[in-house]
Amino acid sequence: DLNAMPEICVQIDCDVLQADGGTRTASISGAFVALFLAMRKMVQEGTLPRNPIKEFVAAVSCGIIDGEPVLDLDYAEDSHADADTNFVLTESGRIVEIQATAEGATFNETEFNELFRLAKSGIHQIIKAQKKVLGE
């Protein structure tokens, strides 16, 4: 009975040895693809009755630069952003992690909400790319 399969909890640690802009978020999005491939292989080999992954996960960085919200910061943008945020969300928009730091200037709730909106849009695009790569 596939429904009787116990819950599986997998934690993946993404160590970024040399950070440069959005490398942390890129490693999370890439690690999800690797996890999906591993689960798929275990299903094909009969180790698992079905793929336990319920939804896709991706991450993206956002920031405020010169008063403007920006999606997917590169190194130059990240190094002089007034605010720096990282969002990790599921495909349905559920929050896995949010990290937000006022580095050059504080920011308000409206600005945070705009960063969150940008992040959801970016993560939607990343998940679309993940699915394409995985043939899903």
mmCIF file with all atom_site columns, N, CA and C in Angstrom, residues 51-125:
data_model
loop_
_atom_site.group_PDB
_atom_site.id
_atom_site.type_symbol
_atom_site.label_atom_id
_atom_site.label_alt_id
_atom_site.label_comp_id
_atom_site.label_asym_id
_atom_site.label_entity_id
_atom_site.label_seq_id
_atom_site.pdbx_PDB_ins_code
_atom_site.Cartn_x
_atom_site.Cartn_y
_atom_site.Cartn_z
_atom_site.occupancy
_atom_site.B_iso_or_equiv
_atom_site.pdbx_formal_charge
_atom_site.auth_seq_id
_atom_site.auth_comp_id
_atom_site.auth_asym_id
_atom_site.auth_atom_id
_atom_site.pdbx_PDB_model_num
ATOM 1   N N  . ASN A 1 51  ? 8.113  8.060  -5.151  1.00 0.00 ? 51  ASN A N  1
ATOM 2   C CA . ASN A 1 51  ? 8.930  9.216  -4.814  1.00 0.00 ? 51  ASN A CA 1
ATOM 3   C C  . ASN A 1 51  ? 8.259  9.969  -3.662  1.00 0.00 ? 51  ASN A C  1
ATOM 4   N N  . PRO A 1 52  ? 8.947  10.114 -2.528  1.00 0.00 ? 52  PRO A N  1
ATOM 5   C CA . PRO A 1 52  ? 8.325  10.757 -1.366  1.00 0.00 ? 52  PRO A CA 1
ATOM 6   C C  . PRO A 1 52  ? 8.259  12.282 -1.438  1.00 0.00 ? 52  PRO A C  1
ATOM 7   N N  . ILE A 1 53  ? 8.856  12.881 -2.457  1.00 0.00 ? 53  ILE A N  1
ATOM 8   C CA . ILE A 1 53  ? 8.862  14.339 -2.549  1.00 0.00 ? 53  ILE A CA 1
ATOM 9   C C  . ILE A 1 53  ? 7.459  14.835 -2.861  1.00 0.00 ? 53  ILE A C  1
ATOM 10  N N  . LYS A 1 54  ? 6.961  15.708 -2.008  1.00 0.00 ? 54  LYS A N  1
ATOM 11  C CA . LYS A 1 54  ? 5.593  16.221 -2.145  1.00 0.00 ? 54  LYS A CA 1
ATOM 12  C C  . LYS A 1 54  ? 5.534  17.435 -3.058  1.00 0.00 ? 54  LYS A C  1
ATOM 13  N N  . GLU A 1 55  ? 6.536  18.303 -2.982  1.00 0.00 ? 55  GLU A N  1
ATOM 14  C CA . GLU A 1 55  ? 6.563  19.464 -3.872  1.00 0.00 ? 55  GLU A CA 1
ATOM 15  C C  . GLU A 1 55  ? 7.993  19.917 -4.087  1.00 0.00 ? 55  GLU A C  1
ATOM 16  N N  . PHE A 1 56  ? 8.163  20.643 -5.152  1.00 0.00 ? 56  PHE A N  1
ATOM 17  C CA . PHE A 1 56  ? 9.476  21.172 -5.489  1.00 0.00 ? 56  PHE A CA 1
ATOM 18  C C  . PHE A 1 56  ? 9.851  22.296 -4.526  1.00 0.00 ? 56  PHE A C  1
ATOM 19  N N  . VAL A 1 57  ? 11.155 22.524 -4.375  1.00 0.00 ? 57  VAL A N  1
ATOM 20  C CA . VAL A 1 57  ? 11.702 23.564 -3.508  1.00 0.00 ? 57  VAL A CA 1
ATOM 21  C C  . VAL A 1 57  ? 12.786 24.297 -4.282  1.00 0.00 ? 57  VAL A C  1
ATOM 22  N N  . ALA A 1 58  ? 12.822 25.608 -4.114  1.00 0.00 ? 58  ALA A N  1
ATOM 23  C CA . ALA A 1 58  ? 13.879 26.407 -4.732  1.00 0.00 ? 58  ALA A CA 1
ATOM 24  C C  . ALA A 1 58  ? 14.157 27.623 -3.854  1.00 0.00 ? 58  ALA A C  1
ATOM 25  N N  . ALA A 1 59  ? 15.248 28.296 -4.150  1.00 0.00 ? 59  ALA A N  1
ATOM 26  C CA . ALA A 1 59  ? 15.663 29.463 -3.368  1.00 0.00 ? 59  ALA A CA 1
ATOM 27  C C  . ALA A 1 59  ? 16.179 30.552 -4.291  1.00 0.00 ? 59  ALA A C  1
ATOM 28  N N  . VAL A 1 60  ? 16.055 31.785 -3.821  1.00 0.00 ? 60  VAL A N  1
ATOM 29  C CA . VAL A 1 60  ? 16.552 32.921 -4.587  1.00 0.00 ? 60  VAL A CA 1
ATOM 30  C C  . VAL A 1 60  ? 16.904 34.055 -3.627  1.00 0.00 ? 60  VAL A C  1
ATOM 31  N N  . SER A 1 61  ? 17.837 34.892 -4.051  1.00 0.00 ? 61  SER A N  1
ATOM 32  C CA . SER A 1 61  ? 18.194 36.067 -3.265  1.00 0.00 ? 61  SER A CA 1
ATOM 33  C C  . SER A 1 61  ? 17.520 37.301 -3.854  1.00 0.00 ? 61  SER A C  1
ATOM 34  N N  . CYS A 1 62  ? 17.237 38.254 -2.999  1.00 0.00 ? 62  CYS A N  1
ATOM 35  C CA . CYS A 1 62  ? 16.687 39.545 -3.403  1.00 0.00 ? 62  CYS A CA 1
ATOM 36  C C  . CYS A 1 62  ? 17.350 40.606 -2.536  1.00 0.00 ? 62  CYS A C  1
ATOM 37  N N  . GLY A 1 63  ? 17.292 41.821 -2.990  1.00 0.00 ? 63  GLY A N  1
ATOM 38  C CA . GLY A 1 63  ? 17.850 42.892 -2.185  1.00 0.00 ? 63  GLY A CA 1
ATOM 39  C C  . GLY A 1 63  ? 17.295 44.235 -2.592  1.00 0.00 ? 63  GLY A C  1
ATOM 40  N N  . ILE A 1 64  ? 17.651 45.232 -1.819  1.00 0.00 ? 64  ILE A N  1
ATOM 41  C CA . ILE A 1 64  ? 17.293 46.608 -2.136  1.00 0.00 ? 64  ILE A CA 1
ATOM 42  C C  . ILE A 1 64  ? 18.580 47.344 -2.426  1.00 0.00 ? 64  ILE A C  1
ATOM 43  N N  . ILE A 1 65  ? 18.661 47.880 -3.644  1.00 0.00 ? 65  ILE A N  1
ATOM 44  C CA . ILE A 1 65  ? 19.853 48.603 -4.087  1.00 0.00 ? 65  ILE A CA 1
ATOM 45  C C  . ILE A 1 65  ? 19.413 49.989 -4.527  1.00 0.00 ? 65  ILE A C  1
ATOM 46  N N  . ASP A 1 66  ? 19.971 50.998 -3.878  1.00 0.00 ? 66  ASP A N  1
ATOM 47  C CA . ASP A 1 66  ? 19.609 52.390 -4.188  1.00 0.00 ? 66  ASP A CA 1
ATOM 48  C C  . ASP A 1 66  ? 18.101 52.590 -4.181  1.00 0.00 ? 66  ASP A C  1
ATOM 49  N N  . GLY A 1 67  ? 17.425 51.971 -3.207  1.00 0.00 ? 67  GLY A N  1
ATOM 50  C CA . GLY A 1 67  ? 15.988 52.131 -3.049  1.00 0.00 ? 67  GLY A CA 1
ATOM 51  C C  . GLY A 1 67  ? 15.135 51.248 -3.942  1.00 0.00 ? 67  GLY A C  1
ATOM 52  N N  . GLU A 1 68  ? 15.756 50.448 -4.802  1.00 0.00 ? 68  GLU A N  1
ATOM 53  C CA . GLU A 1 68  ? 15.019 49.599 -5.741  1.00 0.00 ? 68  GLU A CA 1
ATOM 54  C C  . GLU A 1 68  ? 15.148 48.125 -5.371  1.00 0.00 ? 68  GLU A C  1
ATOM 55  N N  . PRO A 1 69  ? 14.039 47.396 -5.330  1.00 0.00 ? 69  PRO A N  1
ATOM 56  C CA . PRO A 1 69  ? 14.110 45.951 -5.089  1.00 0.00 ? 69  PRO A CA 1
ATOM 57  C C  . PRO A 1 69  ? 14.679 45.235 -6.317  1.00 0.00 ? 69  PRO A C  1
ATOM 58  N N  . VAL A 1 70  ? 15.567 44.286 -6.073  1.00 0.00 ? 70  VAL A N  1
ATOM 59  C CA . VAL A 1 70  ? 16.258 43.571 -7.152  1.00 0.00 ? 70  VAL A CA 1
ATOM 60  C C  . VAL A 1 70  ? 16.190 42.074 -6.867  1.00 0.00 ? 70  VAL A C  1
ATOM 61  N N  . LEU A 1 71  ? 15.934 41.304 -7.906  1.00 0.00 ? 71  LEU A N  1
ATOM 62  C CA . LEU A 1 71  ? 15.864 39.844 -7.822  1.00 0.00 ? 71  LEU A CA 1
ATOM 63  C C  . LEU A 1 71  ? 17.186 39.226 -8.244  1.00 0.00 ? 71  LEU A C  1
ATOM 64  N N  . ASP A 1 72  ? 17.631 38.195 -7.542  1.00 0.00 ? 72  ASP A N  1
ATOM 65  C CA . ASP A 1 72  ? 18.795 37.385 -7.905  1.00 0.00 ? 72  ASP A CA 1
ATOM 66  C C  . ASP A 1 72  ? 20.064 38.224 -7.991  1.00 0.00 ? 72  ASP A C  1
ATOM 67  N N  . LEU A 1 73  ? 20.523 38.675 -6.826  1.00 0.00 ? 73  LEU A N  1
ATOM 68  C CA . LEU A 1 73  ? 21.692 39.548 -6.761  1.00 0.00 ? 73  LEU A CA 1
ATOM 69  C C  . LEU A 1 73  ? 22.957 38.844 -7.220  1.00 0.00 ? 73  LEU A C  1
ATOM 70  N N  . ASP A 1 74  ? 23.752 39.541 -8.020  1.00 0.00 ? 74  ASP A N  1
ATOM 71  C CA . ASP A 1 74  ? 25.091 39.041 -8.323  1.00 0.00 ? 74  ASP A CA 1
ATOM 72  C C  . ASP A 1 74  ? 26.059 39.616 -7.287  1.00 0.00 ? 74  ASP A C  1
ATOM 73  N N  . TYR A 1 75  ? 27.338 39.302 -7.404  1.00 0.00 ? 75  TYR A N  1
ATOM 74  C CA . TYR A 1 75  ? 28.304 39.717 -6.384  1.00 0.00 ? 75  TYR A CA 1
ATOM 75  C C  . TYR A 1 75  ? 28.360 41.237 -6.228  1.00 0.00 ? 75  TYR A C  1
ATOM 76  N N  . ALA A 1 76  ? 28.429 41.955 -7.338  1.00 0.00 ? 76  ALA A N  1
ATOM 77  C CA . ALA A 1 76  ? 28.530 43.419 -7.266  1.00 0.00 ? 76  ALA A CA 1
ATOM 78  C C  . ALA A 1 76  ? 27.299 44.016 -6.586  1.00 0.00 ? 76  ALA A C  1
ATOM 79  N N  . GLU A 1 77  ? 26.118 43.496 -6.912  1.00 0.00 ? 77  GLU A N  1
ATOM 80  C CA . GLU A 1 77  ? 24.887 43.991 -6.291  1.00 0.00 ? 77  GLU A CA 1
ATOM 81  C C  . GLU A 1 77  ? 24.839 43.619 -4.808  1.00 0.00 ? 77  GLU A C  1
ATOM 82  N N  . ASP A 1 78  ? 25.185 42.369 -4.512  1.00 0.00 ? 78  ASP A N  1
ATOM 83  C CA . ASP A 1 78  ? 25.135 41.877 -3.141  1.00 0.00 ? 78  ASP A CA 1
ATOM 84  C C  . ASP A 1 78  ? 26.079 42.660 -2.233  1.00 0.00 ? 78  ASP A C  1
ATOM 85  N N  . SER A 1 79  ? 27.223 43.048 -2.760  1.00 0.00 ? 79  SER A N  1
ATOM 86  C CA . SER A 1 79  ? 28.232 43.700 -1.922  1.00 0.00 ? 79  SER A CA 1
ATOM 87  C C  . SER A 1 79  ? 27.868 45.132 -1.547  1.00 0.00 ? 79  SER A C  1
ATOM 88  N N  . HIS A 1 80  ? 26.922 45.755 -2.256  1.00 0.00 ? 80  HIS A N  1
ATOM 89  C CA . HIS A 1 80  ? 26.529 47.113 -1.848  1.00 0.00 ? 80  HIS A CA 1
ATOM 90  C C  . HIS A 1 80  ? 25.014 47.291 -1.688  1.00 0.00 ? 80  HIS A C  1
ATOM 91  N N  . ALA A 1 81  ? 24.320 46.187 -1.443  1.00 0.00 ? 81  ALA A N  1
ATOM 92  C CA . ALA A 1 81  ? 22.864 46.255 -1.225  1.00 0.00 ? 81  ALA A CA 1
ATOM 93  C C  . ALA A 1 81  ? 22.565 46.863 0.142   1.00 0.00 ? 81  ALA A C  1
ATOM 94  N N  . ASP A 1 82  ? 21.512 47.672 0.182   1.00 0.00 ? 82  ASP A N  1
ATOM 95  C CA . ASP A 1 82  ? 21.058 48.219 1.464   1.00 0.00 ? 82  ASP A CA 1
ATOM 96  C C  . ASP A 1 82  ? 20.399 47.132 2.303   1.00 0.00 ? 82  ASP A C  1
ATOM 97  N N  . ALA A 1 83  ? 19.712 46.225 1.641   1.00 0.00 ? 83  ALA A N  1
ATOM 98  C CA . ALA A 1 83  ? 19.076 45.089 2.310   1.00 0.00 ? 83  ALA A CA 1
ATOM 99  C C  . ALA A 1 83  ? 19.334 43.842 1.476   1.00 0.00 ? 83  ALA A C  1
ATOM 100 N N  . ASP A 1 84  ? 19.556 42.741 2.163   1.00 0.00 ? 84  ASP A N  1
ATOM 101 C CA . ASP A 1 84  ? 19.876 41.477 1.508   1.00 0.00 ? 84  ASP A CA 1
ATOM 102 C C  . ASP A 1 84  ? 18.956 40.413 2.073   1.00 0.00 ? 84  ASP A C  1
ATOM 103 N N  . THR A 1 85  ? 18.238 39.688 1.204   1.00 0.00 ? 85  THR A N  1
ATOM 104 C CA . THR A 1 85  ? 17.331 38.643 1.658   1.00 0.00 ? 85  THR A CA 1
ATOM 105 C C  . THR A 1 85  ? 17.530 37.372 0.849   1.00 0.00 ? 85  THR A C  1
ATOM 106 N N  . ASN A 1 86  ? 17.283 36.259 1.497   1.00 0.00 ? 86  ASN A N  1
ATOM 107 C CA . ASN A 1 86  ? 17.270 34.961 0.836   1.00 0.00 ? 86  ASN A CA 1
ATOM 108 C C  . ASN A 1 86  ? 15.945 34.294 1.175   1.00 0.00 ? 86  ASN A C  1
ATOM 109 N N  . PHE A 1 87  ? 15.293 33.766 0.159   1.00 0.00 ? 87  PHE A N  1
ATOM 110 C CA . PHE A 1 87  ? 14.005 33.100 0.332   1.00 0.00 ? 87  PHE A CA 1
ATOM 111 C C  . PHE A 1 87  ? 14.120 31.668 -0.166  1.00 0.00 ? 87  PHE A C  1
ATOM 112 N N  . VAL A 1 88  ? 13.622 30.730 0.623   1.00 0.00 ? 88  VAL A N  1
ATOM 113 C CA . VAL A 1 88  ? 13.506 29.329 0.220   1.00 0.00 ? 88  VAL A CA 1
ATOM 114 C C  . VAL A 1 88  ? 12.030 28.987 0.364   1.00 0.00 ? 88  VAL A C  1
ATOM 115 N N  . LEU A 1 89  ? 11.399 28.626 -0.763  1.00 0.00 ? 89  LEU A N  1
ATOM 116 C CA . LEU A 1 89  ? 9.958  28.370 -0.775  1.00 0.00 ? 89  LEU A CA 1
ATOM 117 C C  . LEU A 1 89  ? 9.649  27.062 -1.488  1.00 0.00 ? 89  LEU A C  1
ATOM 118 N N  . THR A 1 90  ? 8.504  26.508 -1.149  1.00 0.00 ? 90  THR A N  1
ATOM 119 C CA . THR A 1 90  ? 8.020  25.342 -1.878  1.00 0.00 ? 90  THR A CA 1
ATOM 120 C C  . THR A 1 90  ? 7.252  25.813 -3.105  1.00 0.00 ? 90  THR A C  1
ATOM 121 N N  . GLU A 1 91  ? 6.945  24.860 -3.964  1.00 0.00 ? 91  GLU A N  1
ATOM 122 C CA . GLU A 1 91  ? 6.218  25.169 -5.191  1.00 0.00 ? 91  GLU A CA 1
ATOM 123 C C  . GLU A 1 91  ? 4.874  25.835 -4.921  1.00 0.00 ? 91  GLU A C  1
ATOM 124 N N  . SER A 1 92  ? 4.219  25.465 -3.826  1.00 0.00 ? 92  SER A N  1
ATOM 125 C CA . SER A 1 92  ? 2.918  26.059 -3.490  1.00 0.00 ? 92  SER A CA 1
ATOM 126 C C  . SER A 1 92  ? 3.068  27.385 -2.743  1.00 0.00 ? 92  SER A C  1
ATOM 127 N N  . GLY A 1 93  ? 4.310  27.821 -2.548  1.00 0.00 ? 93  GLY A N  1
ATOM 128 C CA . GLY A 1 93  ? 4.538  29.113 -1.896  1.00 0.00 ? 93  GLY A CA 1
ATOM 129 C C  . GLY A 1 93  ? 4.731  29.035 -0.397  1.00 0.00 ? 93  GLY A C  1
ATOM 130 N N  . ARG A 1 94  ? 4.798  27.829 0.148   1.00 0.00 ? 94  ARG A N  1
ATOM 131 C CA . ARG A 1 94  ? 5.032  27.694 1.595   1.00 0.00 ? 94  ARG A CA 1
ATOM 132 C C  . ARG A 1 94  ? 6.477  28.040 1.913   1.00 0.00 ? 94  ARG A C  1
ATOM 133 N N  . ILE A 1 95  ? 6.677  28.639 3.056   1.00 0.00 ? 95  ILE A N  1
ATOM 134 C CA . ILE A 1 95  ? 7.996  29.132 3.456   1.00 0.00 ? 95  ILE A CA 1
ATOM 135 C C  . ILE A 1 95  ? 8.808  28.011 4.097   1.00 0.00 ? 95  ILE A C  1
ATOM 136 N N  . VAL A 1 96  ? 10.015 27.803 3.572   1.00 0.00 ? 96  VAL A N  1
ATOM 137 C CA . VAL A 1 96  ? 10.981 26.907 4.189   1.00 0.00 ? 96  VAL A CA 1
ATOM 138 C C  . VAL A 1 96  ? 11.920 27.749 5.055   1.00 0.00 ? 96  VAL A C  1
ATOM 139 N N  . GLU A 1 97  ? 12.396 28.851 4.484   1.00 0.00 ? 97  GLU A N  1
ATOM 140 C CA . GLU A 1 97  ? 13.303 29.741 5.225   1.00 0.00 ? 97  GLU A CA 1
ATOM 141 C C  . GLU A 1 97  ? 13.292 31.124 4.589   1.00 0.00 ? 97  GLU A C  1
ATOM 142 N N  . ILE A 1 98  ? 13.365 32.128 5.430   1.00 0.00 ? 98  ILE A N  1
ATOM 143 C CA . ILE A 1 98  ? 13.579 33.495 4.973   1.00 0.00 ? 98  ILE A CA 1
ATOM 144 C C  . ILE A 1 98  ? 14.674 34.087 5.841   1.00 0.00 ? 98  ILE A C  1
ATOM 145 N N  . GLN A 1 99  ? 15.668 34.647 5.173   1.00 0.00 ? 99  GLN A N  1
ATOM 146 C CA . GLN A 1 99  ? 16.743 35.344 5.875   1.00 0.00 ? 99  GLN A CA 1
ATOM 147 C C  . GLN A 1 99  ? 16.759 36.763 5.330   1.00 0.00 ? 99  GLN A C  1
ATOM 148 N N  . ALA A 1 100 ? 16.633 37.744 6.210   1.00 0.00 ? 100 ALA A N  1
ATOM 149 C CA . ALA A 1 100 ? 16.611 39.136 5.773   1.00 0.00 ? 100 ALA A CA 1
ATOM 150 C C  . ALA A 1 100 ? 17.503 39.966 6.678   1.00 0.00 ? 100 ALA A C  1
ATOM 151 N N  . THR A 1 101 ? 18.353 40.766 6.058   1.00 0.00 ? 101 THR A N  1
ATOM 152 C CA . THR A 1 101 ? 19.290 41.587 6.805   1.00 0.00 ? 101 THR A CA 1
ATOM 153 C C  . THR A 1 101 ? 19.332 42.990 6.243   1.00 0.00 ? 101 THR A C  1
ATOM 154 N N  . ALA A 1 102 ? 19.205 43.973 7.129   1.00 0.00 ? 102 ALA A N  1
ATOM 155 C CA . ALA A 1 102 ? 19.404 45.370 6.746   1.00 0.00 ? 102 ALA A CA 1
ATOM 156 C C  . ALA A 1 102 ? 20.899 45.633 6.862   1.00 0.00 ? 102 ALA A C  1
ATOM 157 N N  . GLU A 1 103 ? 21.563 45.759 5.736   1.00 0.00 ? 103 GLU A N  1
ATOM 158 C CA . GLU A 1 103 ? 23.014 45.919 5.755   1.00 0.00 ? 103 GLU A CA 1
ATOM 159 C C  . GLU A 1 103 ? 23.433 47.377 5.667   1.00 0.00 ? 103 GLU A C  1
ATOM 160 N N  . GLY A 1 104 ? 22.850 48.114 4.706   1.00 0.00 ? 104 GLY A N  1
ATOM 161 C CA . GLY A 1 104 ? 23.205 49.517 4.551   1.00 0.00 ? 104 GLY A CA 1
ATOM 162 C C  . GLY A 1 104 ? 22.143 50.444 5.093   1.00 0.00 ? 104 GLY A C  1
ATOM 163 N N  . ALA A 1 105 ? 20.909 49.971 5.122   1.00 0.00 ? 105 ALA A N  1
ATOM 164 C CA . ALA A 1 105 ? 19.781 50.766 5.611   1.00 0.00 ? 105 ALA A CA 1
ATOM 165 C C  . ALA A 1 105 ? 18.653 49.832 6.005   1.00 0.00 ? 105 ALA A C  1
ATOM 166 N N  . THR A 1 106 ? 17.839 50.259 6.936   1.00 0.00 ? 106 THR A N  1
ATOM 167 C CA . THR A 1 106 ? 16.683 49.462 7.311   1.00 0.00 ? 106 THR A CA 1
ATOM 168 C C  . THR A 1 106 ? 15.647 49.505 6.196   1.00 0.00 ? 106 THR A C  1
ATOM 169 N N  . PHE A 1 107 ? 14.689 48.586 6.270   1.00 0.00 ? 107 PHE A N  1
ATOM 170 C CA . PHE A 1 107 ? 13.615 48.576 5.276   1.00 0.00 ? 107 PHE A CA 1
ATOM 171 C C  . PHE A 1 107 ? 12.298 48.291 5.984   1.00 0.00 ? 107 PHE A C  1
ATOM 172 N N  . ASN A 1 108 ? 11.215 48.688 5.343   1.00 0.00 ? 108 ASN A N  1
ATOM 173 C CA . ASN A 1 108 ? 9.905  48.578 5.982   1.00 0.00 ? 108 ASN A CA 1
ATOM 174 C C  . ASN A 1 108 ? 9.124  47.378 5.455   1.00 0.00 ? 108 ASN A C  1
ATOM 175 N N  . GLU A 1 109 ? 7.934  47.185 5.998   1.00 0.00 ? 109 GLU A N  1
ATOM 176 C CA . GLU A 1 109 ? 7.105  46.038 5.630   1.00 0.00 ? 109 GLU A CA 1
ATOM 177 C C  . GLU A 1 109 ? 6.710  46.063 4.158   1.00 0.00 ? 109 GLU A C  1
ATOM 178 N N  . THR A 1 110 ? 6.419  47.238 3.635   1.00 0.00 ? 110 THR A N  1
ATOM 179 C CA . THR A 1 110 ? 6.058  47.346 2.216   1.00 0.00 ? 110 THR A CA 1
ATOM 180 C C  . THR A 1 110 ? 7.218  46.905 1.335   1.00 0.00 ? 110 THR A C  1
ATOM 181 N N  . GLU A 1 111 ? 8.428  47.337 1.678   1.00 0.00 ? 111 GLU A N  1
ATOM 182 C CA . GLU A 1 111 ? 9.613  46.928 0.907   1.00 0.00 ? 111 GLU A CA 1
ATOM 183 C C  . GLU A 1 111 ? 9.853  45.429 1.047   1.00 0.00 ? 111 GLU A C  1
ATOM 184 N N  . PHE A 1 112 ? 9.666  44.896 2.262   1.00 0.00 ? 112 PHE A N  1
ATOM 185 C CA . PHE A 1 112 ? 9.812  43.454 2.455   1.00 0.00 ? 112 PHE A CA 1
ATOM 186 C C  . PHE A 1 112 ? 8.810  42.695 1.601   1.00 0.00 ? 112 PHE A C  1
ATOM 187 N N  . ASN A 1 113 ? 7.560  43.149 1.587   1.00 0.00 ? 113 ASN A N  1
ATOM 188 C CA . ASN A 1 113 ? 6.530  42.482 0.789   1.00 0.00 ? 113 ASN A CA 1
ATOM 189 C C  . ASN A 1 113 ? 6.873  42.504 -0.696  1.00 0.00 ? 113 ASN A C  1
ATOM 190 N N  . GLU A 1 114 ? 7.481  43.585 -1.170  1.00 0.00 ? 114 GLU A N  1
ATOM 191 C CA . GLU A 1 114 ? 7.905  43.644 -2.576  1.00 0.00 ? 114 GLU A CA 1
ATOM 192 C C  . GLU A 1 114 ? 9.030  42.641 -2.837  1.00 0.00 ? 114 GLU A C  1
ATOM 193 N N  . LEU A 1 115 ? 9.973  42.514 -1.897  1.00 0.00 ? 115 LEU A N  1
ATOM 194 C CA . LEU A 1 115 ? 11.035 41.512 -2.035  1.00 0.00 ? 115 LEU A CA 1
ATOM 195 C C  . LEU A 1 115 ? 10.435 40.104 -2.046  1.00 0.00 ? 115 LEU A C  1
ATOM 196 N N  . PHE A 1 116 ? 9.456  39.859 -1.188  1.00 0.00 ? 116 PHE A N  1
ATOM 197 C CA . PHE A 1 116 ? 8.797  38.553 -1.130  1.00 0.00 ? 116 PHE A CA 1
ATOM 198 C C  . PHE A 1 116 ? 8.080  38.264 -2.445  1.00 0.00 ? 116 PHE A C  1
ATOM 199 N N  . ARG A 1 117 ? 7.404  39.270 -3.005  1.00 0.00 ? 117 ARG A N  1
ATOM 200 C CA . ARG A 1 117 ? 6.725  39.111 -4.298  1.00 0.00 ? 117 ARG A CA 1
ATOM 201 C C  . ARG A 1 117 ? 7.740  38.765 -5.387  1.00 0.00 ? 117 ARG A C  1
ATOM 202 N N  . LEU A 1 118 ? 8.858  39.482 -5.412  1.00 0.00 ? 118 LEU A N  1
ATOM 203 C CA . LEU A 1 118 ? 9.915  39.189 -6.394  1.00 0.00 ? 118 LEU A CA 1
ATOM 204 C C  . LEU A 1 118 ? 10.442 37.771 -6.212  1.00 0.00 ? 118 LEU A C  1
ATOM 205 N N  . ALA A 1 119 ? 10.676 37.385 -4.960  1.00 0.00 ? 119 ALA A N  1
ATOM 206 C CA . ALA A 1 119 ? 11.203 36.048 -4.676  1.00 0.00 ? 119 ALA A CA 1
ATOM 207 C C  . ALA A 1 119 ? 10.253 34.968 -5.173  1.00 0.00 ? 119 ALA A C  1
ATOM 208 N N  . LYS A 1 120 ? 8.953  35.132 -4.920  1.00 0.00 ? 120 LYS A N  1
ATOM 209 C CA . LYS A 1 120 ? 7.978  34.134 -5.378  1.00 0.00 ? 120 LYS A CA 1
ATOM 210 C C  . LYS A 1 120 ? 8.005  34.020 -6.903  1.00 0.00 ? 120 LYS A C  1
ATOM 211 N N  . SER A 1 121 ? 8.124  35.146 -7.577  1.00 0.00 ? 121 SER A N  1
ATOM 212 C CA . SER A 1 121 ? 8.203  35.133 -9.041  1.00 0.00 ? 121 SER A CA 1
ATOM 213 C C  . SER A 1 121 ? 9.478  34.423 -9.512  1.00 0.00 ? 121 SER A C  1
ATOM 214 N N  . GLY A 1 122 ? 10.604 34.736 -8.895  1.00 0.00 ? 122 GLY A N  1
ATOM 215 C CA . GLY A 1 122 ? 11.866 34.101 -9.260  1.00 0.00 ? 122 GLY A CA 1
ATOM 216 C C  . GLY A 1 122 ? 11.870 32.619 -8.973  1.00 0.00 ? 122 GLY A C  1
ATOM 217 N N  . ILE A 1 123 ? 11.335 32.235 -7.830  1.00 0.00 ? 123 ILE A N  1
ATOM 218 C CA . ILE A 1 123 ? 11.287 30.814 -7.470  1.00 0.00 ? 123 ILE A CA 1
ATOM 219 C C  . ILE A 1 123 ? 10.366 30.054 -8.416  1.00 0.00 ? 123 ILE A C  1
ATOM 220 N N  . HIS A 1 124 ? 9.283  30.673 -8.836  1.00 0.00 ? 124 HIS A N  1
ATOM 221 C CA . HIS A 1 124 ? 8.404  30.049 -9.834  1.00 0.00 ? 124 HIS A CA 1
ATOM 222 C C  . HIS A 1 124 ? 9.201  29.735 -11.109 1.00 0.00 ? 124 HIS A C  1
ATOM 223 N N  . GLN A 1 125 ? 10.041 30.679 -11.546 1.00 0.00 ? 125 GLN A N  1
ATOM 224 C CA . GLN A 1 125 ? 10.856 30.475 -12.744 1.00 0.00 ? 125 GLN A CA 1
ATOM 225 C C  . GLN A 1 125 ? 11.894 29.376 -12.522 1.00 0.00 ? 125 GLN A C  1
#
